[in-house]
Short mmCIF file of N, CA and C in Angstrom, two decimals:
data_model
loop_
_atom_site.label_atom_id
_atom_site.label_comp_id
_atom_site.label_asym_id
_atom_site.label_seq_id
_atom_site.Cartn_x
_atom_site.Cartn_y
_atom_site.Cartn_z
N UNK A 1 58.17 -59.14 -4.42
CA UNK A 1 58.16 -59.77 -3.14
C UNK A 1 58.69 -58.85 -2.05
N UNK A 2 59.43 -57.81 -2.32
CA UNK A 2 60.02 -57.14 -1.35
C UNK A 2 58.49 -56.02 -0.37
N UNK A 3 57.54 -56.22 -1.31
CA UNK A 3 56.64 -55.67 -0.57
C UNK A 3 55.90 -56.64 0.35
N UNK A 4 56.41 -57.33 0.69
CA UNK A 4 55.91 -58.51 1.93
C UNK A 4 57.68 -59.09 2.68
N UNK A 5 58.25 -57.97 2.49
CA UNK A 5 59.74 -58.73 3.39
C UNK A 5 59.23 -57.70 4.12
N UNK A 6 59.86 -58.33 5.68
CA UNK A 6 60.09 -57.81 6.56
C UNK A 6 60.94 -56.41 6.94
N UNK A 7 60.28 -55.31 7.71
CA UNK A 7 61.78 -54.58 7.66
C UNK A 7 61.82 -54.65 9.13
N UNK A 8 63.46 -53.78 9.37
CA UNK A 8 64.11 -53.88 10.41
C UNK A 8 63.45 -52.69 11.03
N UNK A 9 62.86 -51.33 10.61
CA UNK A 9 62.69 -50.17 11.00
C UNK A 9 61.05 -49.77 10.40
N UNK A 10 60.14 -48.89 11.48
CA UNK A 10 58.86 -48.68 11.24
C UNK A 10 58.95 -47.65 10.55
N UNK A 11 57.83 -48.47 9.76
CA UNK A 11 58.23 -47.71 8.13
C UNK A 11 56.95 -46.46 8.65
N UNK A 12 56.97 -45.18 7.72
CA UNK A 12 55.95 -44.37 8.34
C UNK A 12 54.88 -44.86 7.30
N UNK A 13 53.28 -44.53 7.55
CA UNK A 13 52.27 -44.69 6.81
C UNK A 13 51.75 -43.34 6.61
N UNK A 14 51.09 -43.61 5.18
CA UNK A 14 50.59 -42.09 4.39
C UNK A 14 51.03 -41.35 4.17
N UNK A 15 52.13 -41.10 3.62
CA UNK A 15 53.55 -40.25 3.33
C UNK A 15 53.30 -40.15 1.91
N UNK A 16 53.52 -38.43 1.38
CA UNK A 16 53.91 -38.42 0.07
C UNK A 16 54.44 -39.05 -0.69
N UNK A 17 55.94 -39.53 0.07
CA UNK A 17 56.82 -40.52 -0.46
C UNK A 17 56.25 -41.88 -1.25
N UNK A 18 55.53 -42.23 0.07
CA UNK A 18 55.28 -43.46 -0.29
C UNK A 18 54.19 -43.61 -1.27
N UNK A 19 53.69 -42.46 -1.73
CA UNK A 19 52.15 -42.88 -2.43
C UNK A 19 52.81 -42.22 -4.03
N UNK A 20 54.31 -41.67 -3.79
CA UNK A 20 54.76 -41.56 -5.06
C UNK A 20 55.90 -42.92 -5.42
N UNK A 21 56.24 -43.63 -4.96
CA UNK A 21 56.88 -44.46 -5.10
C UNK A 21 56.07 -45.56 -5.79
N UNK A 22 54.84 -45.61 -4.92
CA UNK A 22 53.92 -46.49 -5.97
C UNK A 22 53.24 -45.77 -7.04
N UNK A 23 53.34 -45.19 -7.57
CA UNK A 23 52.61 -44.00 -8.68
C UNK A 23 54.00 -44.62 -9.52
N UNK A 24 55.22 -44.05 -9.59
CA UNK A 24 56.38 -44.12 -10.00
C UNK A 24 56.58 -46.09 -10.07
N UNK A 25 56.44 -46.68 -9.38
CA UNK A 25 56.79 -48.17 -9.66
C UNK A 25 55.86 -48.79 -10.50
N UNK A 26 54.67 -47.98 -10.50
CA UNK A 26 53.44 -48.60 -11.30
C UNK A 26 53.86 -48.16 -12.59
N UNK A 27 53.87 -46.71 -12.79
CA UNK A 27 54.25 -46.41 -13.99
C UNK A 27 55.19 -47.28 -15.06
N UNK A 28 56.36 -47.27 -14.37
CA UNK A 28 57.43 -48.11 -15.27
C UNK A 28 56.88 -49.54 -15.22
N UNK A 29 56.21 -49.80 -14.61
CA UNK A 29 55.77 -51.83 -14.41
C UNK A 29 54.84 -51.64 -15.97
N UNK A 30 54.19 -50.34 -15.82
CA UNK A 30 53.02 -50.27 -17.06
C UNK A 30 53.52 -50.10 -18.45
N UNK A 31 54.62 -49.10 -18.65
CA UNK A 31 55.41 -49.35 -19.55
C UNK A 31 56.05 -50.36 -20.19
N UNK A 32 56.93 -50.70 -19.08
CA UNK A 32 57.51 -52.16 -19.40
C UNK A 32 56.64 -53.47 -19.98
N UNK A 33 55.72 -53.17 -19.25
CA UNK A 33 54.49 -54.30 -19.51
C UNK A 33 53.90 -54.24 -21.10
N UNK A 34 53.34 -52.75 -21.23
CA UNK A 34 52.29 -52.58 -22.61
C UNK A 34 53.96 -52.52 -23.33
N UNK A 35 55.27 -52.75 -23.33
CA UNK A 35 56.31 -52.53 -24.79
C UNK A 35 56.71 -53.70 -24.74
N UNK A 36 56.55 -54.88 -23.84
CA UNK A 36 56.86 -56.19 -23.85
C UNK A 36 55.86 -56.89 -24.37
N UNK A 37 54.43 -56.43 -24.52
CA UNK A 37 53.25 -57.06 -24.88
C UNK A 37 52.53 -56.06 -25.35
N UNK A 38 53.01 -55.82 -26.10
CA UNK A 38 51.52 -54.43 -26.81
C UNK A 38 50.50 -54.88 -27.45
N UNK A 39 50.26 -56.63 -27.48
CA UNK A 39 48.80 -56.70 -28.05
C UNK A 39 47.84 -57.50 -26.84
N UNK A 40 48.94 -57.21 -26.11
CA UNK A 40 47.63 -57.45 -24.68
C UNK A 40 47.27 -56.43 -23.67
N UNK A 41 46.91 -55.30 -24.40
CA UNK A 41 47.18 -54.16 -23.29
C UNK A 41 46.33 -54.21 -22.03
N UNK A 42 45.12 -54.73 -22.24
CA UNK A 42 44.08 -55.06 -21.37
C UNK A 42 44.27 -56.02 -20.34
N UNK A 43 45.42 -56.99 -20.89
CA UNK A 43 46.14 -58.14 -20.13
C UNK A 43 46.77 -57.34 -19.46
N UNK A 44 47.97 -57.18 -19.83
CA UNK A 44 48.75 -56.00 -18.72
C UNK A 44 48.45 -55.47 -17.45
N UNK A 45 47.43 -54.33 -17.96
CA UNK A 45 47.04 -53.12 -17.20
C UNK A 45 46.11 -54.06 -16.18
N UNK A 46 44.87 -54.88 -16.48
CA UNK A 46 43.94 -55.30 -15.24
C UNK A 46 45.07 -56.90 -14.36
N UNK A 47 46.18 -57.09 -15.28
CA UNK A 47 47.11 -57.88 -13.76
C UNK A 47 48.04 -57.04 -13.37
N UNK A 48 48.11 -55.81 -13.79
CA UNK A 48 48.88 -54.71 -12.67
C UNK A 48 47.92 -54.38 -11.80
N UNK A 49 46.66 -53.94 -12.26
CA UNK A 49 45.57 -53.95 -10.85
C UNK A 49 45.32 -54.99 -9.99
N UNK A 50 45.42 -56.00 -10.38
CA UNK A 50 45.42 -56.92 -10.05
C UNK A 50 46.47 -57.39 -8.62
N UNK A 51 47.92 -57.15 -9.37
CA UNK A 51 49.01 -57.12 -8.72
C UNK A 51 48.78 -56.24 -7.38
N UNK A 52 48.66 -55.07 -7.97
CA UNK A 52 48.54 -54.21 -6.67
C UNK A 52 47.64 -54.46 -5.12
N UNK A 53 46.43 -54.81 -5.93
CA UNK A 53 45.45 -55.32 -4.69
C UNK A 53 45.96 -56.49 -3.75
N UNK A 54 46.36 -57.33 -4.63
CA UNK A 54 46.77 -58.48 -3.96
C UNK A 54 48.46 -57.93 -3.23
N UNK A 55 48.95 -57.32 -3.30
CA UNK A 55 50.05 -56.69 -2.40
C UNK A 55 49.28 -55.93 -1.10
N UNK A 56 48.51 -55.69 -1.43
CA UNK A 56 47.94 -54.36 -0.11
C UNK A 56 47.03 -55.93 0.57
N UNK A 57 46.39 -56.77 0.09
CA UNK A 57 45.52 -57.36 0.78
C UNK A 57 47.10 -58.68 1.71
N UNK A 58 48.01 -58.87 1.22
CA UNK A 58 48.60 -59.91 1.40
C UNK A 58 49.16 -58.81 2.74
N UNK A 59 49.97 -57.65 2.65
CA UNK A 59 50.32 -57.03 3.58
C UNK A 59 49.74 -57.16 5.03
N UNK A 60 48.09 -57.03 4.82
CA UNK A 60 47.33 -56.86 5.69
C UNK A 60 47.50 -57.85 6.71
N UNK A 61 47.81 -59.10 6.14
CA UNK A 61 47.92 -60.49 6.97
C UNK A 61 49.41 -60.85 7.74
N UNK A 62 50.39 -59.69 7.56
CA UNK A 62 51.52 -59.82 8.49
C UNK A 62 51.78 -58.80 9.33
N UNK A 63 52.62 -59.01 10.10
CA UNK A 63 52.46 -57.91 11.70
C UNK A 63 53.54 -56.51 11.15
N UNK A 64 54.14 -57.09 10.36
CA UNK A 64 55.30 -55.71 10.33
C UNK A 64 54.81 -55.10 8.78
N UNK A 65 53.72 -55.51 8.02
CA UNK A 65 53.35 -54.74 6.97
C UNK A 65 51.89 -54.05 7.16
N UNK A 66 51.16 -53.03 6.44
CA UNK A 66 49.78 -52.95 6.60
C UNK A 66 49.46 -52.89 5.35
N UNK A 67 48.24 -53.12 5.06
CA UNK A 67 47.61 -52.85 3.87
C UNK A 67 46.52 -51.94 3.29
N UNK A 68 46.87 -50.88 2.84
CA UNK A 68 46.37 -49.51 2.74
C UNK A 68 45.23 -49.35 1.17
N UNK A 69 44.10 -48.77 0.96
CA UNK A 69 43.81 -48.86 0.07
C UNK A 69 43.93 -47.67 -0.58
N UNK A 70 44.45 -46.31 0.14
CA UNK A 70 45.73 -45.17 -0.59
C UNK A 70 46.36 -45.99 -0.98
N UNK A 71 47.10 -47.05 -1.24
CA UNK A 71 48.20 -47.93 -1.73
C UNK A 71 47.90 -48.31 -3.36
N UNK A 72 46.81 -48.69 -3.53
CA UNK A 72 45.77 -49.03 -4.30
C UNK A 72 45.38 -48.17 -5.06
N UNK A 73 45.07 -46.87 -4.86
CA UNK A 73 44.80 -45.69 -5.50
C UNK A 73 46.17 -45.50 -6.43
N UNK A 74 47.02 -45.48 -5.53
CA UNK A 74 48.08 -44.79 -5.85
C UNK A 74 48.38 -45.71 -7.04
N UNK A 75 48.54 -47.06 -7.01
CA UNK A 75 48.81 -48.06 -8.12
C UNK A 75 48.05 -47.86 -9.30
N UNK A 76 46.94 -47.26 -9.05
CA UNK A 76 46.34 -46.95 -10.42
C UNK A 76 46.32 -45.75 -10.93
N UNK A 77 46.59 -44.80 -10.16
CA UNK A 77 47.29 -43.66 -10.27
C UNK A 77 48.66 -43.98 -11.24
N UNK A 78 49.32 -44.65 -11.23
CA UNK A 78 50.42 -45.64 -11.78
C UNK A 78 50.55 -45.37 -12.90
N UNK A 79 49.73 -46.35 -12.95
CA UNK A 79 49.03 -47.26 -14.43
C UNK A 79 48.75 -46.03 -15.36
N UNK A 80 47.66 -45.21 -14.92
CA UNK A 80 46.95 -44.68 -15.97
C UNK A 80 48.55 -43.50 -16.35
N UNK A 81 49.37 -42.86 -15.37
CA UNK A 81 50.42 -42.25 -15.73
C UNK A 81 51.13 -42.79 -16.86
N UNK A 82 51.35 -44.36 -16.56
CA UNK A 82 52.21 -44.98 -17.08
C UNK A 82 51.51 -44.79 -18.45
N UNK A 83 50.34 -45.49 -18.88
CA UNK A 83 49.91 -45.36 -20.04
C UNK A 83 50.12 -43.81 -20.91
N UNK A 84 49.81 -42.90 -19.72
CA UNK A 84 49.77 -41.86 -20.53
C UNK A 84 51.21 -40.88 -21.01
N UNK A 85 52.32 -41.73 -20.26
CA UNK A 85 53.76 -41.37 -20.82
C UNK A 85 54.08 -42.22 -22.03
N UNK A 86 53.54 -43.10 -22.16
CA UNK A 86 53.71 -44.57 -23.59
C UNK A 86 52.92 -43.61 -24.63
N UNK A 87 51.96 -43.03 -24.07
CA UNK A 87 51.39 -43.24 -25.46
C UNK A 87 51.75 -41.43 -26.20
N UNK A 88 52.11 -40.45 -24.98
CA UNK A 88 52.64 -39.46 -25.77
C UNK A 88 53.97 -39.19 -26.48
N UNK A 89 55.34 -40.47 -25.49
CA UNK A 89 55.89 -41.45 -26.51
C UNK A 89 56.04 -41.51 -27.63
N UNK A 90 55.45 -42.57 -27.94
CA UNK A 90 55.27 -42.86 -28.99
C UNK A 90 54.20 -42.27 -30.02
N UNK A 91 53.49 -41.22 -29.52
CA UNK A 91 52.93 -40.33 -30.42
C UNK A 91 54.15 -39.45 -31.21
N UNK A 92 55.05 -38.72 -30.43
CA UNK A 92 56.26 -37.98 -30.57
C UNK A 92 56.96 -38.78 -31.42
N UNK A 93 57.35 -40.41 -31.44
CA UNK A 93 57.90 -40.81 -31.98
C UNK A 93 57.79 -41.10 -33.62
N UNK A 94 56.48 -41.33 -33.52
CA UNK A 94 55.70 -41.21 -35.39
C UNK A 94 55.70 -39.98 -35.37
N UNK A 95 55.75 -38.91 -34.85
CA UNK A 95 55.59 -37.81 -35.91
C UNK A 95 57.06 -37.30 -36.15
N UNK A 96 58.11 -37.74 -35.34
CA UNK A 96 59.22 -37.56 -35.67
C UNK A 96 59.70 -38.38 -36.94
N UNK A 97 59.56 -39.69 -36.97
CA UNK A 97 59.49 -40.77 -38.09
C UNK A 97 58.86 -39.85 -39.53
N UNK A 98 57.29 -39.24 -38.87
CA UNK A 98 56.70 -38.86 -40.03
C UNK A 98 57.63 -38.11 -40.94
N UNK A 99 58.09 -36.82 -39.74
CA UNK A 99 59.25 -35.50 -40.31
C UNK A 99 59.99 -36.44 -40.86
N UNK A 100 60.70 -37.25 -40.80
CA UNK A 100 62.00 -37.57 -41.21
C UNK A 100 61.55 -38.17 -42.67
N UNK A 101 60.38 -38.86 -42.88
CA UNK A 101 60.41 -38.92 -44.05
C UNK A 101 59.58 -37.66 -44.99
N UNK A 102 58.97 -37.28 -44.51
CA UNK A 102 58.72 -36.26 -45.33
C UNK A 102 60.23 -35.36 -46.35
N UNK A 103 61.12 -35.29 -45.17
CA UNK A 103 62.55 -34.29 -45.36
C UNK A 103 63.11 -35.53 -46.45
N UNK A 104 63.38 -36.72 -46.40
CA UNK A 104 63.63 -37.31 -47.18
C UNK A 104 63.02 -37.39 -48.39
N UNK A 105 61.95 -37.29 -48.31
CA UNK A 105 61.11 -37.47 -49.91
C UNK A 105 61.14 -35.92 -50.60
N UNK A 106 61.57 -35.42 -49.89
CA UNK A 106 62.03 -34.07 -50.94
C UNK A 106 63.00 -33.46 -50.71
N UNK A 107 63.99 -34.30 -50.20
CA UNK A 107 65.36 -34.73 -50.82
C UNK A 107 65.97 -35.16 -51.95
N UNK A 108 64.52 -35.99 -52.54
CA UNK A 108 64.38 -37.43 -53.48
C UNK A 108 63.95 -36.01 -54.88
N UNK A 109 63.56 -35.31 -54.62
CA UNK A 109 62.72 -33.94 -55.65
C UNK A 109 63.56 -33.11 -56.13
#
């Protein structure tokens, strides 16, 4: 919701900043999302797109926000980051699992 509060100060538009902040907020929303629900990944990811549009379109309709469709990019820009930090993750993480048992089973020898 804070992306439809009001601010006190004009915010600038099309700023690095801002098109990494949503890259970066998408990301972790996508994470959080596919490790809270990993058998709906498709659920997730198209109501984070989802989410996003409807923030840039709701913006559009108040005087002190705008609604950008760089905004939009950037959110899926997000997403697909986000996915692609989960899943090298947890790639790293089974093959670390893998090592560890391997070292154990010929421990066991």
């Amino acid at each position: 919701m804070l992306a439809l509060w009001p601010t006190s100060e004009s915010m600038p538009l099309h700023t690095a900043w801002d098109k990494a902040d949503h890259v970066a907020a998408f990301a972790v929303l996508t994470i959080l999302g596919l490790r809270a629900w990993p058998s709906w990944p498709l659920r997730v990811v198209s109501s984070l797109l989802f989410y996003g549009v409807l923030i840039e379109v709701l913006q559009s309709f108040t005087s002190w926000r705008h609604g950008d469709w760089r905004d939009v990019v950037a959110d899926v820009v997000g997403v697909a980051v986000g996915i692609l930090l989960l899943r090298a993750w947890e790639r790293r993480r089974r093959e670390r699992l893998r090592a560890q048992e391997a070292a154990e089973r010929v421990g066991e020898v």
